[in-house]
Short mmCIF file of C-alpha atoms in Angstrom, two decimals:
data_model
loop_
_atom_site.label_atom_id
_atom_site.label_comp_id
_atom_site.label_asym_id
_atom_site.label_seq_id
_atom_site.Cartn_x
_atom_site.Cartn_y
_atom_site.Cartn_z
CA UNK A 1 173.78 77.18 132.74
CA UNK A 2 174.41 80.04 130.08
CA UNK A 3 176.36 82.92 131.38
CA UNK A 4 175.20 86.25 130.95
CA UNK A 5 177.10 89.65 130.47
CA UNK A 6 175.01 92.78 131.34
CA UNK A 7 176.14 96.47 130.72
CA UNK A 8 175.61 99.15 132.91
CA UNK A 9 174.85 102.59 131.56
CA UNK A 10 178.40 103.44 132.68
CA UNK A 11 179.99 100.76 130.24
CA UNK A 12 177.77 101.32 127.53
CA UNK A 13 178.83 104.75 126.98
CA UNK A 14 182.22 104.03 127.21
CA UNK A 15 184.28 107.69 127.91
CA UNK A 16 181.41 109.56 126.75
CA UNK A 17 179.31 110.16 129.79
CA UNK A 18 176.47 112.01 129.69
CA UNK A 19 175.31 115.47 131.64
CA UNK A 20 172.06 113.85 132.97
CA UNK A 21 168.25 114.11 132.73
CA UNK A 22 167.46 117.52 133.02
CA UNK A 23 170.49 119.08 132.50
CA UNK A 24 171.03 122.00 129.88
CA UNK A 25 172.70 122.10 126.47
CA UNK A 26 174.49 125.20 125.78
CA UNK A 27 174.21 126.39 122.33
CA UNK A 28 176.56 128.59 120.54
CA UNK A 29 175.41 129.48 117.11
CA UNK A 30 178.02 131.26 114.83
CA UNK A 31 176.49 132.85 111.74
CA UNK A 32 173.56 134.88 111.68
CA UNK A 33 172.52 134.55 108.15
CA UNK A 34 169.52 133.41 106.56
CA UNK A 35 169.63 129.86 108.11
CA UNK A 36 170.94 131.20 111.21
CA UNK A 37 168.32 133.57 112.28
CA UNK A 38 165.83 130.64 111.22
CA UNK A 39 167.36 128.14 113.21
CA UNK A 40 167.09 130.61 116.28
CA UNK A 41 163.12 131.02 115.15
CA UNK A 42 163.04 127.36 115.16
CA UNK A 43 164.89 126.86 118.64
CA UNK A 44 162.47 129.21 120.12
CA UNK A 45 159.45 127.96 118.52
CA UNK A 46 160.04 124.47 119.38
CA UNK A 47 161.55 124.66 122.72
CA UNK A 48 159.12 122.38 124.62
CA UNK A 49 159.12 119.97 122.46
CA UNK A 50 162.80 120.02 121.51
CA UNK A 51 163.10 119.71 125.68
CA UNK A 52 161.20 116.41 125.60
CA UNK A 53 162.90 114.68 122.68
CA UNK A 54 166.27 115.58 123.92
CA UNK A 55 165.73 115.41 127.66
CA UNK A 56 167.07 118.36 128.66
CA UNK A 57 166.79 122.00 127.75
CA UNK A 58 168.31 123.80 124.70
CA UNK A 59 170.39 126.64 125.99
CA UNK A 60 171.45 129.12 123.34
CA UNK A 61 174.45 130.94 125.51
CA UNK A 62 175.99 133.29 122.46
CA UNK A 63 175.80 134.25 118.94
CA UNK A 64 178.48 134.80 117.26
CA UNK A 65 178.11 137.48 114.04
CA UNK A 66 180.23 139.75 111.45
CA UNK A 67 178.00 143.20 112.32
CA UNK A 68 177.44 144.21 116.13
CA UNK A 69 175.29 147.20 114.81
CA UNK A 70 172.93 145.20 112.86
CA UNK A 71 169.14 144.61 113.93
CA UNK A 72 168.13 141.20 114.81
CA UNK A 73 164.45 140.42 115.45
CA UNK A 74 164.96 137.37 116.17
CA UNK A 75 167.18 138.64 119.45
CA UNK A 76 164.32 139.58 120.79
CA UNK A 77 163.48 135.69 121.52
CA UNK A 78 166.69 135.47 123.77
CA UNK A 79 166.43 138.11 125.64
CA UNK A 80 169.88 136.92 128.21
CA UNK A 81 171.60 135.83 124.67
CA UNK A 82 175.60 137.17 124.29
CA UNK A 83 176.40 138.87 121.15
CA UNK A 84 179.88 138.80 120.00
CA UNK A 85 181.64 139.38 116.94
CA UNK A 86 184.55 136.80 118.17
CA UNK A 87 183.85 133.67 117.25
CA UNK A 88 186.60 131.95 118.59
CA UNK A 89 186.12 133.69 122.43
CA UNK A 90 182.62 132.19 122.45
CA UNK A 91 183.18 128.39 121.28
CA UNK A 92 186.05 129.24 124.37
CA UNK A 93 183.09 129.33 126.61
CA UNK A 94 182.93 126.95 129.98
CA UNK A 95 179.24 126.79 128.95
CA UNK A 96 179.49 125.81 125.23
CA UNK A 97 178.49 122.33 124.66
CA UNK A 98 177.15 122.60 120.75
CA UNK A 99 178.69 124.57 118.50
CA UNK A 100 176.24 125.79 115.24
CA UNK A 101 178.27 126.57 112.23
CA UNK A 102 176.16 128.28 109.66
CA UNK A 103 179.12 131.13 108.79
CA UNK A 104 179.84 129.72 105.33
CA UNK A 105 183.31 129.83 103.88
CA UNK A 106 185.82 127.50 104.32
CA UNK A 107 189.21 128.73 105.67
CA UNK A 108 187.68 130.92 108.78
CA UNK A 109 185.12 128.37 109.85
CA UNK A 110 187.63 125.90 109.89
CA UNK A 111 189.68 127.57 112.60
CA UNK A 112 186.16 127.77 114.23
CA UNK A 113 185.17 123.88 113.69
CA UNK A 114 188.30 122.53 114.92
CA UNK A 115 188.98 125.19 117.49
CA UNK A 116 185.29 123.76 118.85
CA UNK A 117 185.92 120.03 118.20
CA UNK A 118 189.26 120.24 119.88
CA UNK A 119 187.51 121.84 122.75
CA UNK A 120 185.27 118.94 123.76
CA UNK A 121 182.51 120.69 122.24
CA UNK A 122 180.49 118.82 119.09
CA UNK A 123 179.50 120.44 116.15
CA UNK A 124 176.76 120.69 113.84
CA UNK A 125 177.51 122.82 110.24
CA UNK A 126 175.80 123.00 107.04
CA UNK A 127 178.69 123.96 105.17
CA UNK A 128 179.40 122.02 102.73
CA UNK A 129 182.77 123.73 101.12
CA UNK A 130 183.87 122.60 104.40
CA UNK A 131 183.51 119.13 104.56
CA UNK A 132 184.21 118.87 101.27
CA UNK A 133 187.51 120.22 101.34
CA UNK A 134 188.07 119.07 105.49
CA UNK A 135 186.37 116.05 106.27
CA UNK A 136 189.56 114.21 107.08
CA UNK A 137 191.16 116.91 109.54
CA UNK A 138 187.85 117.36 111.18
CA UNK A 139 186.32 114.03 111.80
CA UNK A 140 190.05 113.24 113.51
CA UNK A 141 189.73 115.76 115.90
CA UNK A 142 186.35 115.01 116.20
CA UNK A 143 187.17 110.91 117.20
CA UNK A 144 190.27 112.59 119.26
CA UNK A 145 187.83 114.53 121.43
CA UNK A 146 185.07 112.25 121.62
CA UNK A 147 183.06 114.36 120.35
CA UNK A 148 180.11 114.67 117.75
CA UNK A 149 180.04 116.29 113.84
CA UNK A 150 177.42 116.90 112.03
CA UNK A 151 176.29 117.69 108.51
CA UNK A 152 172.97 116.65 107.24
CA UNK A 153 172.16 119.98 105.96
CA UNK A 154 175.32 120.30 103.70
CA UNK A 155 173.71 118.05 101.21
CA UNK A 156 170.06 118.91 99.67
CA UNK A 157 169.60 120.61 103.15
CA UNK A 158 165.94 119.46 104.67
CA UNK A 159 166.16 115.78 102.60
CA UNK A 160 167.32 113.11 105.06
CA UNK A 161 170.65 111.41 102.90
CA UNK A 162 173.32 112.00 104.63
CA UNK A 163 171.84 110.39 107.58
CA UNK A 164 170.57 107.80 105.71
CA UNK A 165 173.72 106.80 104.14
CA UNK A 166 175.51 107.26 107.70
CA UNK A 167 172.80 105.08 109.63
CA UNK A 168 169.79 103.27 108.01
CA UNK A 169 172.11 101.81 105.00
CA UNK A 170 175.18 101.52 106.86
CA UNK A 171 174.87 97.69 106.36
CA UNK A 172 174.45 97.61 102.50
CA UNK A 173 176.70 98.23 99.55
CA UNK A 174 176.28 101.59 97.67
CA UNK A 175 176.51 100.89 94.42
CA UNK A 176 175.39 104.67 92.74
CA UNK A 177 174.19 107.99 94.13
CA UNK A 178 173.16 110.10 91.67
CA UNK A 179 170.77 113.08 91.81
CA UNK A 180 170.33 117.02 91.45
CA UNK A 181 171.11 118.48 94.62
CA UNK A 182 171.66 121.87 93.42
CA UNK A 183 168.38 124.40 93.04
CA UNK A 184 169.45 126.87 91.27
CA UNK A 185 170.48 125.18 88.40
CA UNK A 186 167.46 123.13 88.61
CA UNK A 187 165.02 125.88 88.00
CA UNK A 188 167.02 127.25 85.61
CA UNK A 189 166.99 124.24 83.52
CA UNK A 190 162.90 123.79 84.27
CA UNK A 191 162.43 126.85 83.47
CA UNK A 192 164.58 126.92 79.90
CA UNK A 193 162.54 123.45 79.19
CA UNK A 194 159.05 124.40 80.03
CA UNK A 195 159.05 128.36 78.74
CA UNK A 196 161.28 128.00 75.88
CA UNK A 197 163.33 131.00 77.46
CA UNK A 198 167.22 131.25 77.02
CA UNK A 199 169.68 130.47 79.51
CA UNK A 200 170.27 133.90 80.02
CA UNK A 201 166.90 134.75 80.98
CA UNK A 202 166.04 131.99 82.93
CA UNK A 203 168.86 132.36 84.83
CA UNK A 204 167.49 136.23 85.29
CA UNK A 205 164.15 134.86 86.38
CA UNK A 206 165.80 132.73 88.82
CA UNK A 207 167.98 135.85 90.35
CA UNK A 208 164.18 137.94 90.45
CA UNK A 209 162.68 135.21 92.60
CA UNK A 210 165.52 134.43 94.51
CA UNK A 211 166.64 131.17 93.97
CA UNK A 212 170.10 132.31 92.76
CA UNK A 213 172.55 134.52 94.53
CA UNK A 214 173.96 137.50 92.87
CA UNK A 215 177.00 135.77 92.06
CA UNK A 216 175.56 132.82 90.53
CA UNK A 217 178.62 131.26 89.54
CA UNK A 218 179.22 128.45 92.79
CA UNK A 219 175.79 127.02 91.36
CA UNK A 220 175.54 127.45 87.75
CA UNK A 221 179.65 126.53 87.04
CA UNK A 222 178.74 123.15 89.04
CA UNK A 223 180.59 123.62 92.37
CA UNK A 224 178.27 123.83 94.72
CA UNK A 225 176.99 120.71 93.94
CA UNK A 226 180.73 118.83 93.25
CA UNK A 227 181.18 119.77 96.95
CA UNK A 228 177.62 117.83 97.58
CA UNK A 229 179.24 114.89 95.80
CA UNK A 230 182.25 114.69 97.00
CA UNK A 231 180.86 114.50 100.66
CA UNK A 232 178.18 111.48 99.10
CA UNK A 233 180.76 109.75 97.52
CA UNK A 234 182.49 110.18 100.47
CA UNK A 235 179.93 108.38 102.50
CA UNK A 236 178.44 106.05 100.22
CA UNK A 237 181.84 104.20 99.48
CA UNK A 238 183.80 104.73 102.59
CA UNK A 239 186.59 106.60 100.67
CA UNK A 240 187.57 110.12 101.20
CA UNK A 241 186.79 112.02 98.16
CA UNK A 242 187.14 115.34 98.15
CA UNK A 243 185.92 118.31 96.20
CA UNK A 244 189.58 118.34 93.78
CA UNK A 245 188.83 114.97 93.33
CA UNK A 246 185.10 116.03 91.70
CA UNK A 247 185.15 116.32 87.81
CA UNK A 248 182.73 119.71 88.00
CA UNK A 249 180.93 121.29 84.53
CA UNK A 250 178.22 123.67 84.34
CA UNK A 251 174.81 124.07 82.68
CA UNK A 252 176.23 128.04 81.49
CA UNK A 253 176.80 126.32 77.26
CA UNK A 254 173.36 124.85 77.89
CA UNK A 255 170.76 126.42 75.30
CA UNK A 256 167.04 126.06 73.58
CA UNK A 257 168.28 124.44 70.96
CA UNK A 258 169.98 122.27 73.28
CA UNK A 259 166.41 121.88 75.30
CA UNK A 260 164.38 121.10 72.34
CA UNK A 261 166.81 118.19 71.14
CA UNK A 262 166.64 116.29 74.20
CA UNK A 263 162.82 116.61 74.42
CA UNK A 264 162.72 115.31 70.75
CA UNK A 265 165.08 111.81 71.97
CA UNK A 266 162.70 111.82 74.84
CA UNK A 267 165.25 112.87 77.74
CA UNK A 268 165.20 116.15 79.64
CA UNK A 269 168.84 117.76 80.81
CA UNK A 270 169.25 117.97 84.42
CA UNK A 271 172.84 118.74 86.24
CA UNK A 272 173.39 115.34 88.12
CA UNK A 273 176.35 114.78 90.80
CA UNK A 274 177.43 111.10 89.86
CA UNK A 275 179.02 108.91 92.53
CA UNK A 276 179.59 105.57 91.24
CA UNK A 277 181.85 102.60 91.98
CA UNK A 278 183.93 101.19 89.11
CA UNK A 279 184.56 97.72 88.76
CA UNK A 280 187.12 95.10 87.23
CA UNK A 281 185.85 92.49 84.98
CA UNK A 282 185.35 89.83 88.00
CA UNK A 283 182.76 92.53 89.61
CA UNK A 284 185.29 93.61 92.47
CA UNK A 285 185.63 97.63 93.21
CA UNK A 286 188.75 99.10 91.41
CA UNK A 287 188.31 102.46 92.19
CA UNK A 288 185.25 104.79 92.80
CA UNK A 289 183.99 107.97 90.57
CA UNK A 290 182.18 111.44 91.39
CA UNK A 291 181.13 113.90 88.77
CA UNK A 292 178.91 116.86 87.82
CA UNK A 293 177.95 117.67 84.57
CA UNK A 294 174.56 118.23 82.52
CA UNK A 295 173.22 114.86 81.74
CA UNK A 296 170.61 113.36 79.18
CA UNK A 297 167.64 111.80 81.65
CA UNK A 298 165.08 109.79 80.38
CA UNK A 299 161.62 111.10 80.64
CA UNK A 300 160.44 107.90 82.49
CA UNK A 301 163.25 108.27 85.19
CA UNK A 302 162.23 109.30 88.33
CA UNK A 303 164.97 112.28 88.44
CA UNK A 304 163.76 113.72 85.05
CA UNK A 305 160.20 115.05 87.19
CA UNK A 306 161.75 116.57 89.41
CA UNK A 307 161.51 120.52 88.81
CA UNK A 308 161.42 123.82 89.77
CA UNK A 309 164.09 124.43 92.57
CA UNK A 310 163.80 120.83 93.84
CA UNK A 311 166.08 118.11 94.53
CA UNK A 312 166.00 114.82 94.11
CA UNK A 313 169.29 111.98 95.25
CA UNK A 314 168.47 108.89 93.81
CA UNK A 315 170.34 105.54 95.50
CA UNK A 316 171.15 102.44 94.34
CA UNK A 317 172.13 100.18 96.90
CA UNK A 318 173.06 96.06 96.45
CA UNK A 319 170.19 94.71 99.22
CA UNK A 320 168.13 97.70 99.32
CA UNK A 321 167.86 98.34 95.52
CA UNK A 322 166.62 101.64 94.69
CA UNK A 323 165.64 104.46 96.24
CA UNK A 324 165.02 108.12 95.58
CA UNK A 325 164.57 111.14 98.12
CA UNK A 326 163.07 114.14 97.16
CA UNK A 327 162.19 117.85 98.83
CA UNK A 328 163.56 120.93 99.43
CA UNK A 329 166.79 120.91 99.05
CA UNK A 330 167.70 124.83 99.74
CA UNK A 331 166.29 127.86 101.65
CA UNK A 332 166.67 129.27 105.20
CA UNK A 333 163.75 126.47 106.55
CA UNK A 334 164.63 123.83 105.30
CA UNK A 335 168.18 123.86 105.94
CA UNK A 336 167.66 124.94 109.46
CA UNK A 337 165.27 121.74 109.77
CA UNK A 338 168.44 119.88 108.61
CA UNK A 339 170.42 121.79 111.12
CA UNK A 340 168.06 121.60 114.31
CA UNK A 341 167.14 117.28 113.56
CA UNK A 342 171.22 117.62 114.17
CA UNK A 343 171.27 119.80 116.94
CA UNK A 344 168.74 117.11 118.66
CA UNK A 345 171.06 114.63 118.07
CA UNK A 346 174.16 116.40 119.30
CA UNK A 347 172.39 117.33 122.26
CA UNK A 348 170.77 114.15 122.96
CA UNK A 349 174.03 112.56 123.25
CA UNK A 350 175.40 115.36 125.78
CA UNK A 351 172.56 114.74 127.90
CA UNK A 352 172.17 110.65 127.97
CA UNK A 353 176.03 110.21 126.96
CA UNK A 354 177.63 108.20 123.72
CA UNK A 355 178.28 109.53 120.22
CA UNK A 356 176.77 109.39 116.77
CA UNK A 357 178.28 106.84 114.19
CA UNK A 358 181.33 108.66 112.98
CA UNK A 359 182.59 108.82 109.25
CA UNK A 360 184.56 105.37 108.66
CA UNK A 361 186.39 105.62 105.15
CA UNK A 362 187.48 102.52 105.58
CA UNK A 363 187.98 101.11 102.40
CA UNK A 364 190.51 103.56 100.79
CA UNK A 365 189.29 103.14 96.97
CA UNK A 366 191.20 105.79 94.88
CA UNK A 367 189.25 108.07 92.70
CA UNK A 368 189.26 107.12 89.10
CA UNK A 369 191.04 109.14 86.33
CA UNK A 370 187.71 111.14 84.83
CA UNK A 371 189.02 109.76 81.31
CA UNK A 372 188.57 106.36 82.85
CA UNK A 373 184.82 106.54 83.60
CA UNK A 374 182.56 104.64 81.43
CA UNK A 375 179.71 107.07 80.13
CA UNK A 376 177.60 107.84 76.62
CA UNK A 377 177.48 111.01 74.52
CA UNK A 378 175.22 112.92 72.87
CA UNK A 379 176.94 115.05 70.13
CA UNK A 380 174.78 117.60 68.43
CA UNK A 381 177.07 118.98 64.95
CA UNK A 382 175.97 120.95 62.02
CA UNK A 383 177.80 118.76 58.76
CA UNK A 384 178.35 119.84 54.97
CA UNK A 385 175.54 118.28 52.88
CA UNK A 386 176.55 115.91 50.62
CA UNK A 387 176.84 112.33 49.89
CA UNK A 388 179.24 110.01 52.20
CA UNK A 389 179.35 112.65 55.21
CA UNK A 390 177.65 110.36 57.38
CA UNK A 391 179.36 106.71 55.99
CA UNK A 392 182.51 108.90 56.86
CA UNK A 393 181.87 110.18 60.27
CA UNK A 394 180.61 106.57 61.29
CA UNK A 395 183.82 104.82 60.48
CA UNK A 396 185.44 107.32 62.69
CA UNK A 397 183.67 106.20 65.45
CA UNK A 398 184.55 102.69 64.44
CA UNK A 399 188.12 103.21 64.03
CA UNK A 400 188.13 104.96 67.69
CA UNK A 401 186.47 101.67 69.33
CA UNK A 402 182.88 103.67 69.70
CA UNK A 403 179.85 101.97 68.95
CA UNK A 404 176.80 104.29 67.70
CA UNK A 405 173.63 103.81 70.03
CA UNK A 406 171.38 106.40 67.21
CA UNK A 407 172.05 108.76 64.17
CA UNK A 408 169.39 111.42 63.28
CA UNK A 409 170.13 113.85 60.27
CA UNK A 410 167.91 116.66 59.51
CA UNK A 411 168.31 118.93 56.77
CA UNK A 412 169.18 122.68 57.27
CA UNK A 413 169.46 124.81 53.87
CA UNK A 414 173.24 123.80 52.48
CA UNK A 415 174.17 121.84 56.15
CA UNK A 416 172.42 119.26 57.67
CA UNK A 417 172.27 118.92 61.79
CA UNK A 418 173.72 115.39 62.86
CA UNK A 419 172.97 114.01 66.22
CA UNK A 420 174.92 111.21 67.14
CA UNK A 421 174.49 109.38 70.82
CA UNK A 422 177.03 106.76 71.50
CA UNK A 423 176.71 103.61 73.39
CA UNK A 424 178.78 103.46 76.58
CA UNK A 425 182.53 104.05 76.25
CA UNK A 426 185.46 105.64 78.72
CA UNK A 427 185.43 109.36 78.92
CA UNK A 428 188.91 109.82 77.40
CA UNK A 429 187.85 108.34 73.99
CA UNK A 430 184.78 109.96 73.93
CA UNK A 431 186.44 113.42 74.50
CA UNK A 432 188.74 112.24 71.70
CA UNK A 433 186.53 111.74 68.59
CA UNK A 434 184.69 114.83 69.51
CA UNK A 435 188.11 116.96 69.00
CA UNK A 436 188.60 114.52 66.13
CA UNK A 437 185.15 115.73 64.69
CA UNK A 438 185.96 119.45 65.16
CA UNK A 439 188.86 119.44 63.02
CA UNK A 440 187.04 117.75 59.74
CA UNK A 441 186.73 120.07 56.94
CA UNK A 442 182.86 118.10 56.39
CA UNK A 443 182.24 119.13 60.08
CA UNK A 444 180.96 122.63 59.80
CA UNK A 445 180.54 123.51 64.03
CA UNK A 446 180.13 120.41 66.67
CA UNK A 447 177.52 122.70 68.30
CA UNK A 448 177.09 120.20 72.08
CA UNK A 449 178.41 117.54 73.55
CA UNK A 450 175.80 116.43 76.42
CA UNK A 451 176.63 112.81 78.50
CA UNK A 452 173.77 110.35 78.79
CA UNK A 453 172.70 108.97 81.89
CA UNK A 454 173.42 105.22 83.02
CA UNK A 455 169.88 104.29 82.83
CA UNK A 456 169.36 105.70 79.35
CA UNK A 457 168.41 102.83 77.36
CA UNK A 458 171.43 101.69 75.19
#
C-alpha cells in the first residue's frame, strides 16, 4: 500500500498565514502623481470586481503626498481616506497591509520601501531607479519579513515581462532580452525616421504632445531605460545587475543623415537595452552583459515596427525560443494597470496566505567588462578622395583583427562618404580602430559610429 502525505492549508502556507475570506486589505498609497491618482480611479472603478478576484475588499486607509493644499478629484472617491504628508507615519499604521510606492526617486522612497517591508507590510512600486539601484537590500528585507515586493510596472509599465520572466519562464534558460522599453526616445526616433525632422525638433514635438518630460535628459541620455535593463538582466539570468553595472548611451548625436543611412542598408535605429549572456568556447556562461545604446535593426525584425511611443521586449529563451511583447509601455493607465494586477496579487496573498516567487539571483555571473562584449559597427566617415584611401583603411581593419561585413563609398565634391559595417568583434577593438580612424590625415571627420544588432545578417 502507497503512503500518502496530505497538506493542510496550515502547512502549505508555511509562516505566512492568511487574514481570511472576507477580510479587508488596507491600502496605503504614497505618491499622488500621475499614476497615483489613476491607480486610485482604478481602485474605485473596479472595486467589485477587484473584491471577487482577491477575496476580500481593497481598503485604501491613507495617502500619503508632498502638497496638503492641493486639489484632488479623485479624493472625492474616498470620502473616509487620511491625507498626510508623512509618509513614514502612515506605512506605521496598525491597518497598513499594502504599501503603493508611486513617489519616484530613489533615496526617500527607499527609507519608505524598507521602512514598509520591515514592517510586515508588502509592497508594490513602479520605480524603477529603485530597484535598479536596491534590489538586493530590499528583496532581503522583503524574505526577512515574509513579506511580498513588487515591480511589474518598473519595466515597459502595462506589458506583462517582469512577471513573465519571474513566473511563466522561470523553468527555462534566458538566453537574450533585448527591446525598447523607453517611449520617449522611441517617438523621437519614429518621428526623425518617418518626417525627416531633426533631432531637435522631434524631440520638441515629443515635449508638445507629452511624451517627454521637461527635463528630457533620464530618457533621451539612456538612463531610464539602463535602469529597465539592469532590473531584466537582473531577472533573466539570476545575477544582480545593477544600474552602474549598465553601459548607458543616448540617441542625443543621432541625426537625418544618420536616419537616411540606415534606411538605405535596410535597418532602422532604435535605442535597445541589451541583456545577454556571454559564453566560453565550450557554450558554458562566463559572465552576463546589459547595455543601452542606439542600435542598427533590421527592417524584417520584429523590434524595427515597433513605433511611435511603444515598446516592444523581445526574449530569447533556450526551450521557449522566441518571444516578443509589445504595448504601452508608459503613461498614467497603463502603469497603474501594471501597478493594480500587483496590488491583486499582494493582496491576494494577505487574504488566502503564502507569498509570490521572490527574486533568486542565484547564479552570481559577474557582469562583463563593456570592452569585452562581442558586437558590430557601423562607421559612417567622410575620406579624402583619391586613389588607395580605401585599400588603406581596409588593412587597418585587418591589422586590428576586424573583418569587414560591407563597404559603400559615395562621392561628395573633393571627399567621398565611406560607410563601413564590421562583422562581429569585442567592443574594445572596435572602439579602437574608430580612434585609430580619427587621427588619419586621409580621414577627413568619422561623422557616426552606430552598433548593429545581433540578428543583423553578418
Amino acid at each position: 500500500m502507497t503512503s500518502q502525505t496530505t497538506h493542510s492549508a496550515e502547512g502549505h502556507n508555511g509562516n505566512y498565514p492568511g487574514k481570511g475570506i472576507g477580510q479587508p486589505v488596507g491600502v496605503a498609497v504614497l505618491g499622488m502623481g500621475t499614476v497615483g491618482t489613476e491607480v486610485l480611479r482604478l481602485i474605485s472603478e473596479f472595486s467589485s470586481n477587484l473584491e471577487q478576484r482577491i477575496g476580500g475588499p481593497i481598503d485604501v486607509r491613507g495617502v500619503a503626498v508632498s502638497d496638503l493644499g492641493k486639489r484632488r478629484e479623485v479624493l472625492d472617491l474616498f470620502p473616509d481616506i487620511a491625507l498626510t504628508d508623512n509618509a513614514l507615519e502612515l506605512i506605521d499604521r496598525d491597518d497598513i497591509d499594502v504599501v503603493v510606492e508611486v513617489i519616484g526617486g530613489i533615496e526617500y522612497p527607499r527609507q519608505c520601501v524598507l521602512a514598509a517591508l520591515k514592517a510586515g507590510k508588502s509592497v508594490v512600486t513602479a520605480n524603477k531607479a529603485l530597484i535598479a539601484a536596491h534590489a538586493d537590500e530590499l528583496s532581503d528585507a522583503a524574505n526577512e519579513a515574509g513579506v511580498d515586493l513588487y515591480y511589474e510596472a518598473a519595466v515597459a509599465a502595462a506589458i506583462p515581462v517582469v512577471g513573465t520572466l519571474r513566473r511563466s519562464l522561470a523553468g527555462d534558460q534566458i538566453q537574450r532580452i533585448s527591446g525598447i522599453v523607453n517611449g520617449t526616445t522611441n517617438y523621437v526616433l519614429d518621428a526623425m525616421a518617418s518626417t525627416g525632422m531633426s533631432y531637435d525638433e522631434a524631440l520638441a514635438e515629443a515635449t508638445r504632445l507629452g511624451y517627454a518630460e521637461a527635463d528630457p535628459t533620464a530618457d533621451v541620455e539612456g538612463h531610464d531605460a539602463a535602469s529597465k535593463a539592469a532590473i531584466l538582466a537582473s531577472m533573466g539570468f539570476h545575477s544582480r545587475v545593477t544600474y552602474d553595472d549598465v553601459h548607458a548611451e543616448g540617441i542625443t548625436n543621432i541625426t537625418a543623415e544618420d536616419i537616411e543611412a540606415a534606411k538605405d542598408a535596410g535597418f532602422t535605429i532604435k535605442l535597445l537595452a541589451i541583456c545577454e549572456r556571454l559564453f566560453d568556447d565550450a557554450g558554458n556562461t562566463t559572465s552576463v552583459a546589459a547595455r543601452v545604446h542606439p542600435t542598427l535593426v533590421p527592417n524584417e525584425h520584429p523590434l524595427a515596427s515597433v513605433d511611435k511611443s511603444y515598446n516592444a521586449v523581445f526574449v530569447e529563451a533556450e526551450a521557449a525560443g522566441r518571444l516578443m511583447f509589445y504595448g504601452n509601455g508608459a503613461g498614467g493607465a497603463p502603469t497603474a494597470s501594471a501597478v493594480l494586477g500587483d496590488l491583486v496579487g499582494a493582496a491576494r496573498n494577505k487574504i488566502h496566505g503564502g507569498r509570490a516567487p521572490a527574486d533568486n539571483p542565484y547564479a552570481h555571473y559577474p557582469v562583463a567588462d563593456f570592452g569585452d562584449v562581442p558586437t558590430r559597427y557601423h562607421i559612417d566617415m567622410s575620406v579624402v578622395d583619391r586613389a588607395g584611401v580605401l585599400a588603406d583603411i581596409s588593412r587597418r581593419f585587418a591589422d586590428a583583427g576586424i573583418s569587414i561585413s560591407a563597404v559603400r563609398q559615395e562621392e561628395h565634391g573633393d571627399a567621398s562618404r565611406l560607410i563601413v559595417v564590421t562583422h562581429m568583434s569585442i567592443e574594445r577593438k572596435l572602439a579602437a580602430i574608430v580612434e585609430e580612424l580619427a587621427t588619419l590625415d586621409d580621414v577627413k571627420v568619422v561623422n557616426s559610429v552606430i552598433r548593429l544588432d545581433a540578428d543583423a545578417a553578418e
